[in-house]
Coordinates of C-alpha atoms and ligand atoms in Angstrom, one line a residue:
M20 CA 93.9 140.3 108.9
K21 CA 92.1 142.8 106.7
P22 CA 94.2 144.0 103.7
A23 CA 95.0 147.8 103.8
T24 CA 93.3 150.0 101.2
P25 CA 95.7 150.0 98.1
H26 CA 97.7 153.0 97.0
P27 CA 95.6 155.0 94.4
D28 CA 98.1 154.3 91.6
R29 CA 98.0 150.6 92.4
A30 CA 94.2 150.6 92.7
K31 CA 94.1 151.9 89.0
L32 CA 96.5 149.1 88.0
Y33 CA 94.3 146.5 89.7
A34 CA 91.1 147.9 88.1
D35 CA 92.7 148.0 84.7
M36 CA 94.0 144.4 84.7
S37 CA 90.9 142.9 86.4
P38 CA 89.1 142.4 83.0
A39 CA 92.1 140.3 81.9
N40 CA 91.5 138.0 84.9
L41 CA 94.7 139.2 86.7
T42 CA 95.1 140.0 90.3
P43 CA 98.2 141.0 92.4
L44 CA 99.6 138.3 94.6
W45 CA 101.1 140.8 97.1
E46 CA 97.6 141.9 98.2
V47 CA 96.7 138.3 99.3
L48 CA 100.0 136.6 100.0
H49 CA 99.6 136.7 103.8
A50 CA 96.2 135.1 103.6
L51 CA 97.3 132.5 101.1
V52 CA 100.3 131.4 103.1
P53 CA 99.3 132.0 106.7
P54 CA 101.9 131.6 109.5
Q55 CA 99.7 128.9 111.0
P56 CA 96.2 127.4 110.1
Q57 CA 93.3 129.8 110.7
S58 CA 90.4 127.4 110.0
P59 CA 87.1 129.1 109.1
C60 CA 85.4 126.1 110.8
Q61 CA 84.0 126.6 114.3
P62 CA 83.8 124.1 117.1
A63 CA 80.3 122.8 117.4
L64 CA 78.2 120.4 119.4
W65 CA 75.0 118.6 118.5
K66 CA 73.2 117.2 121.5
Y67 CA 71.4 114.0 120.5
E68 CA 68.3 114.7 122.6
E69 CA 67.9 118.0 120.6
I70 CA 68.3 116.5 117.1
R71 CA 66.6 113.2 117.6
P72 CA 63.1 114.8 117.3
F73 CA 64.0 116.3 114.0
L74 CA 65.3 112.9 112.8
M75 CA 62.0 111.3 113.8
R76 CA 60.1 114.0 112.0
A77 CA 62.2 113.4 108.9
G78 CA 61.0 109.8 109.2
E79 CA 57.4 111.0 108.9
A80 CA 58.2 113.5 106.2
I81 CA 59.9 111.3 103.7
T82 CA 60.6 107.6 103.1
A83 CA 64.1 106.2 102.7
Q84 CA 63.3 105.1 99.2
E85 CA 62.2 108.5 98.2
A86 CA 65.0 110.4 99.9
I87 CA 67.6 107.8 98.6
R88 CA 69.4 108.5 101.9
R89 CA 67.3 110.0 104.7
V90 CA 70.0 112.1 106.4
L91 CA 70.3 115.3 108.4
I92 CA 73.6 116.9 107.6
L93 CA 75.7 118.2 110.5
E94 CA 76.7 121.5 109.0
N95 CA 79.5 123.5 110.5
P96 CA 77.8 126.7 111.8
A97 CA 80.5 128.8 110.1
L98 CA 80.1 126.9 106.7
R99 CA 76.3 126.8 106.4
G100 CA 75.1 125.8 102.9
Q101 CA 78.3 123.9 102.1
S102 CA 77.2 120.5 103.4
C103 CA 80.3 120.0 105.4
I104 CA 81.4 119.8 109.0
T105 CA 85.1 120.7 108.3
Q106 CA 86.5 122.0 105.0
S107 CA 87.4 118.4 104.0
L108 CA 84.8 116.3 105.7
Y109 CA 81.1 115.6 105.6
A110 CA 79.0 114.3 108.5
G111 CA 75.3 113.4 108.8
L112 CA 72.9 111.3 110.8
Q113 CA 71.0 108.8 108.8
L114 CA 67.6 107.3 109.8
I115 CA 66.2 104.0 108.6
L116 CA 62.9 102.5 109.8
P117 CA 61.8 98.9 109.9
G118 CA 61.0 97.5 106.4
E119 CA 62.7 100.4 104.5
V120 CA 65.3 100.1 101.8
A121 CA 67.9 102.8 101.0
P122 CA 68.6 101.8 97.3
S123 CA 71.9 100.5 95.9
H124 CA 74.3 103.0 94.4
R125 CA 78.1 103.7 94.3
H126 CA 80.3 106.7 94.2
T127 CA 83.9 107.7 94.3
Q128 CA 83.4 109.2 97.8
S129 CA 84.4 106.9 100.6
A130 CA 81.9 106.5 103.5
L131 CA 82.1 105.3 107.0
R132 CA 79.1 104.5 109.2
F133 CA 79.3 104.7 113.0
I134 CA 76.2 103.1 114.6
V135 CA 74.4 105.4 117.1
E136 CA 71.0 103.9 117.9
G137 CA 69.0 100.8 117.3
S138 CA 69.7 97.4 115.9
G139 CA 68.6 95.0 113.2
A140 CA 69.5 97.1 110.1
F141 CA 72.1 96.0 107.7
T142 CA 74.2 97.4 105.0
S143 CA 75.3 95.4 101.9
V144 CA 78.7 96.1 100.3
D145 CA 79.5 94.4 97.0
G146 CA 77.2 91.4 97.7
E147 CA 78.1 91.0 101.4
K148 CA 75.7 91.9 104.1
T149 CA 76.7 93.3 107.6
T150 CA 74.2 93.6 110.4
M151 CA 74.9 96.8 112.4
Q152 CA 75.0 97.3 116.2
P153 CA 75.7 100.4 118.2
G154 CA 79.4 101.3 118.3
D155 CA 80.2 99.3 115.1
F156 CA 82.4 101.1 112.6
I157 CA 81.5 100.1 109.1
I158 CA 83.2 101.1 105.8
T159 CA 81.7 101.6 102.4
P160 CA 84.7 101.6 100.1
K161 CA 84.8 104.1 97.2
W162 CA 83.1 102.8 94.0
A163 CA 81.6 99.8 95.9
F164 CA 77.8 99.2 95.4
H165 CA 76.0 99.6 98.7
D166 CA 72.4 99.6 100.0
H167 CA 70.9 99.5 103.4
G168 CA 67.8 97.7 104.8
H169 CA 66.1 97.2 108.1
E170 CA 64.6 93.9 109.1
G171 CA 64.5 94.6 112.8
Q172 CA 62.4 96.7 115.2
G173 CA 62.5 100.4 115.9
P174 CA 64.4 103.3 114.3
M175 CA 68.0 102.8 113.5
V176 CA 70.4 105.8 113.4
W177 CA 74.0 106.1 112.4
L178 CA 76.6 108.7 111.7
D179 CA 77.7 108.9 108.1
G180 CA 81.3 110.3 107.6
L181 CA 82.3 111.0 104.0
D182 CA 85.1 112.7 102.2
I183 CA 82.6 114.6 100.0
P184 CA 84.3 118.1 100.3
T185 CA 87.7 116.6 99.5
I186 CA 86.4 114.8 96.4
R187 CA 84.5 117.9 95.4
F188 CA 87.8 119.9 95.8
F189 CA 89.5 117.6 93.3
D190 CA 86.4 117.6 91.0
A191 CA 86.8 113.8 90.9
G192 CA 83.3 112.7 91.9
F193 CA 81.4 110.0 90.0
A194 CA 78.2 108.2 91.0
E195 CA 75.8 105.7 89.6
N196 CA 72.7 103.8 90.7
G197 CA 72.5 100.0 90.9
D198 CA 70.3 98.0 88.6
V199 CA 68.3 96.8 91.6
A200 CA 67.3 98.5 94.9
S201 CA 68.8 95.7 97.1
Q202 CA 71.8 93.9 95.7
A203 CA 71.8 90.1 95.6
I204 CA 73.7 88.7 98.6
E205 CA 76.5 86.5 97.2
K206 CA 78.7 85.9 100.3
P207 CA 77.8 84.7 103.8
E208 CA 77.7 87.4 106.5
G209 CA 81.2 87.7 108.2
A210 CA 83.1 86.4 105.1
S211 CA 85.4 89.4 104.9
Y212 CA 86.1 89.3 108.6
A213 CA 86.8 85.6 108.4
A214 CA 89.3 86.0 105.6
F215 CA 91.1 89.2 106.9
G216 CA 90.0 89.9 110.5
H217 CA 92.4 87.6 112.4
N218 CA 95.8 89.2 111.7
M219 CA 96.1 86.7 108.9
A220 CA 95.3 86.8 105.2
P221 CA 94.6 84.2 102.6
L222 CA 97.4 83.6 100.1
R223 CA 97.1 84.8 96.5
R224 CA 93.8 86.6 97.2
S225 CA 93.5 89.8 95.2
L226 CA 92.7 92.8 97.3
P227 CA 89.0 93.4 97.0
Y228 CA 89.0 97.2 97.6
G229 CA 92.5 98.4 96.6
N230 CA 93.8 100.9 99.2
T231 CA 90.6 100.5 101.4
S232 CA 90.5 97.9 104.2
P233 CA 89.2 94.4 103.1
I234 CA 87.3 94.3 106.4
F235 CA 84.3 96.5 106.2
S236 CA 82.8 95.9 109.7
Y237 CA 84.8 96.6 112.9
P238 CA 82.3 95.4 115.6
Y239 CA 82.2 97.4 118.8
E240 CA 82.5 94.2 120.9
R241 CA 86.1 93.8 119.7
T242 CA 86.9 97.5 119.9
R243 CA 85.7 97.7 123.4
Q244 CA 87.7 94.6 124.4
A245 CA 90.8 96.2 122.8
L246 CA 90.3 99.4 124.8
S247 CA 89.8 97.5 128.1
D248 CA 92.9 95.4 127.5
L249 CA 94.9 98.6 126.7
E250 CA 93.6 100.2 129.9
R251 CA 94.9 97.1 131.9
F252 CA 98.2 96.7 130.1
E253 CA 99.4 100.1 129.0
A254 CA 100.3 103.4 130.6
M255 CA 97.7 106.1 130.1
D256 CA 98.5 108.9 127.7
A257 CA 98.2 112.3 129.5
W258 CA 96.6 113.9 126.4
D259 CA 94.5 111.1 124.8
G260 CA 93.7 108.7 127.7
F261 CA 93.8 105.3 125.9
K262 CA 93.4 105.9 122.2
L263 CA 93.5 103.4 119.4
R264 CA 93.4 103.9 115.6
Y265 CA 91.6 101.5 113.4
I266 CA 93.9 99.8 110.8
N267 CA 93.7 98.2 107.5
P268 CA 95.0 94.7 108.5
L269 CA 96.9 94.3 105.3
T270 CA 99.0 97.5 105.6
G271 CA 98.8 98.7 109.2
G272 CA 97.7 102.0 107.8
S273 CA 94.4 103.8 107.7
P274 CA 91.3 101.7 106.8
M275 CA 90.4 104.3 104.2
P276 CA 92.7 106.4 102.0
T277 CA 91.0 109.6 102.9
M278 CA 89.7 109.2 106.5
Q279 CA 91.4 107.8 109.6
T280 CA 89.2 106.6 112.5
F281 CA 89.9 106.3 116.2
M282 CA 88.3 105.0 119.4
Q283 CA 89.4 106.3 122.8
R284 CA 88.7 105.7 126.4
L285 CA 89.0 108.4 129.0
P286 CA 89.2 106.7 132.4
L287 CA 87.5 107.8 135.6
G288 CA 88.6 111.2 136.8
F289 CA 90.5 112.0 133.6
K290 CA 91.9 115.5 133.2
G291 CA 93.7 115.6 129.9
L292 CA 96.4 118.0 128.8
P293 CA 95.8 120.3 125.9
Y294 CA 96.8 119.5 122.3
R295 CA 96.2 120.7 118.8
Q296 CA 96.6 119.0 115.4
T297 CA 96.1 120.0 111.8
D298 CA 93.4 117.4 111.2
G299 CA 90.0 118.6 112.4
A300 CA 88.1 115.7 113.9
V301 CA 84.5 114.7 114.3
F302 CA 83.5 112.9 117.5
S303 CA 80.6 110.6 118.3
V304 CA 80.1 109.8 122.0
V305 CA 79.7 106.1 122.6
E306 CA 79.6 105.6 126.4
G307 CA 79.8 107.9 129.5
A308 CA 80.0 111.6 129.8
G309 CA 82.7 114.3 129.8
R310 CA 83.7 117.7 128.7
A311 CA 85.8 119.0 125.7
V312 CA 87.4 122.4 126.2
I313 CA 88.4 124.0 122.9
E314 CA 90.2 127.3 122.4
S315 CA 91.1 129.2 119.2
H316 CA 90.8 132.5 117.4
H317 CA 87.1 131.8 117.4
G318 CA 87.0 131.9 121.2
S319 CA 86.5 129.4 124.0
Y320 CA 84.1 126.6 124.1
A321 CA 83.2 124.0 126.7
F322 CA 81.1 121.1 125.4
D323 CA 79.5 118.9 128.0
F324 CA 78.8 115.6 126.1
S325 CA 76.9 112.4 126.8
P326 CA 76.1 109.3 124.8
R327 CA 75.1 109.8 121.1
D328 CA 76.2 113.5 121.1
H329 CA 78.4 114.7 118.3
F330 CA 81.0 117.5 118.2
V331 CA 83.7 118.8 115.9
I332 CA 87.2 120.1 116.9
P333 CA 88.5 122.1 113.8
S334 CA 92.1 122.1 112.7
W335 CA 94.7 123.7 115.0
H336 CA 92.2 124.4 117.8
T337 CA 93.6 123.7 121.2
A338 CA 91.5 121.0 122.9
R339 CA 91.5 119.0 126.1
F340 CA 89.2 116.5 127.6
E341 CA 87.8 115.8 131.1
S342 CA 85.7 113.0 132.4
T343 CA 84.5 112.3 135.9
D344 CA 83.0 108.9 135.4
G345 CA 84.9 107.8 132.3
C346 CA 83.7 107.7 128.7
V347 CA 84.4 106.2 125.2
L348 CA 84.7 108.4 122.1
F349 CA 84.8 107.5 118.4
S350 CA 86.3 110.0 116.0
Y351 CA 87.4 110.4 112.4
S352 CA 89.5 113.0 110.6
D353 CA 91.4 113.5 107.3
R354 CA 94.7 112.5 108.9
S355 CA 95.4 109.8 106.4
I356 CA 95.4 112.3 103.5
Q357 CA 97.6 114.7 105.5
Q358 CA 100.0 112.0 106.4
A359 CA 100.2 110.9 102.7
L360 CA 101.1 114.5 101.9
G361 CA 103.5 114.7 104.8
I362 CA 101.9 117.8 106.3
H363 CA 100.2 116.4 109.4
R364 CA 101.3 118.3 112.5
E365 CA 100.5 117.8 116.2
E366 CA 101.5 119.8 119.2
R367 CA 101.1 118.4 122.7
L368 CA 101.1 121.2 125.2
P369 CA 102.4 120.8 128.8
S370 CA 99.4 122.5 130.4
Ligands
1HN28 C1 75.6 108.0 100.8 O1 75.8 107.1 99.8 C2 75.1 107.5 102.0 O2 75.2 105.3 101.3 C3 75.0 108.4 103.1 O3 74.3 105.7 103.2 C4 75.2 109.7 102.9 C5 75.8 111.6 101.5 C6 76.2 112.1 100.3 C7 76.4 111.2 99.2 C8 76.2 109.9 99.4 C9 74.9 106.1 102.2 C10 75.6 110.2 101.7 C11 75.8 109.4 100.6

């Protein structure tokens, strides 16, 4: 809503006090405390077949070493220039080519990787290496040294999800480079999973990453099995299909303090009911095809998605899903922050 032109006497008051860095609340109160969220973010879809050529061109334009991280940022069309996909979240697609190294660094921003294409690349976190496969969800905990490398064949692409806008909002960002481009590997591959990945935990072990999950690779093979089991044993949810959240095995809570991640299966012939929630979510399509129908003050959108496509559903936008042949969707949002603050809301509509 546009504020009305102020009364002439008031306009003089506003002009006179402005040099003192004062401004009247009553002119902005409605916008500051809206009756419900009015996100400036727009729903948006990135078709993989359209962006892949740009990624491959980026692969010719710059090396991973030179770029530090060779990433094309998925910018919300309504927030261009702000390097974000929602007001709190960052998303980008990163390319690494065989033989390349993305050098070691660390920062207070938390990062997740969701593997989209290729195999044979690895990421190292605090001296432990993880080889990445499509569908794997991998965590880089805040302030942990991490570097990436690629010893396999062909291009490797993954989705990077970071809490950059949130950390920027708090002016709490720190970063530093490692002493070497690739960290020395000090633990065998799979060591974290072996210690914490079996619903058990070693006694008297200090938590390696504080409030971030001690497991930093959640392989797709296990996730897919979990979804298949859920589909066999549980009743379907009329809004979500079959949806699981990833957990920190030590707490049952979110794997990362700022971002919650999810994987969901929409079965054959799914026609979901509409819902809206206060956490805007970024989706990566893993398997199958479907349609997301999104409605809000920005208008109506119907996104037909297929594997490797990405889309964003902003906060408090009504959304529903359909899938003729079934599909699997990964997503992440800032729900863990909202839940910590006790402000997360969800509305599940009857039709
Ligand atoms: C980062 O460290 C990575 O480690 C990816 O792969 C994207 C975007 C902004 C800041 C740091 C990575 C990033 C990033």
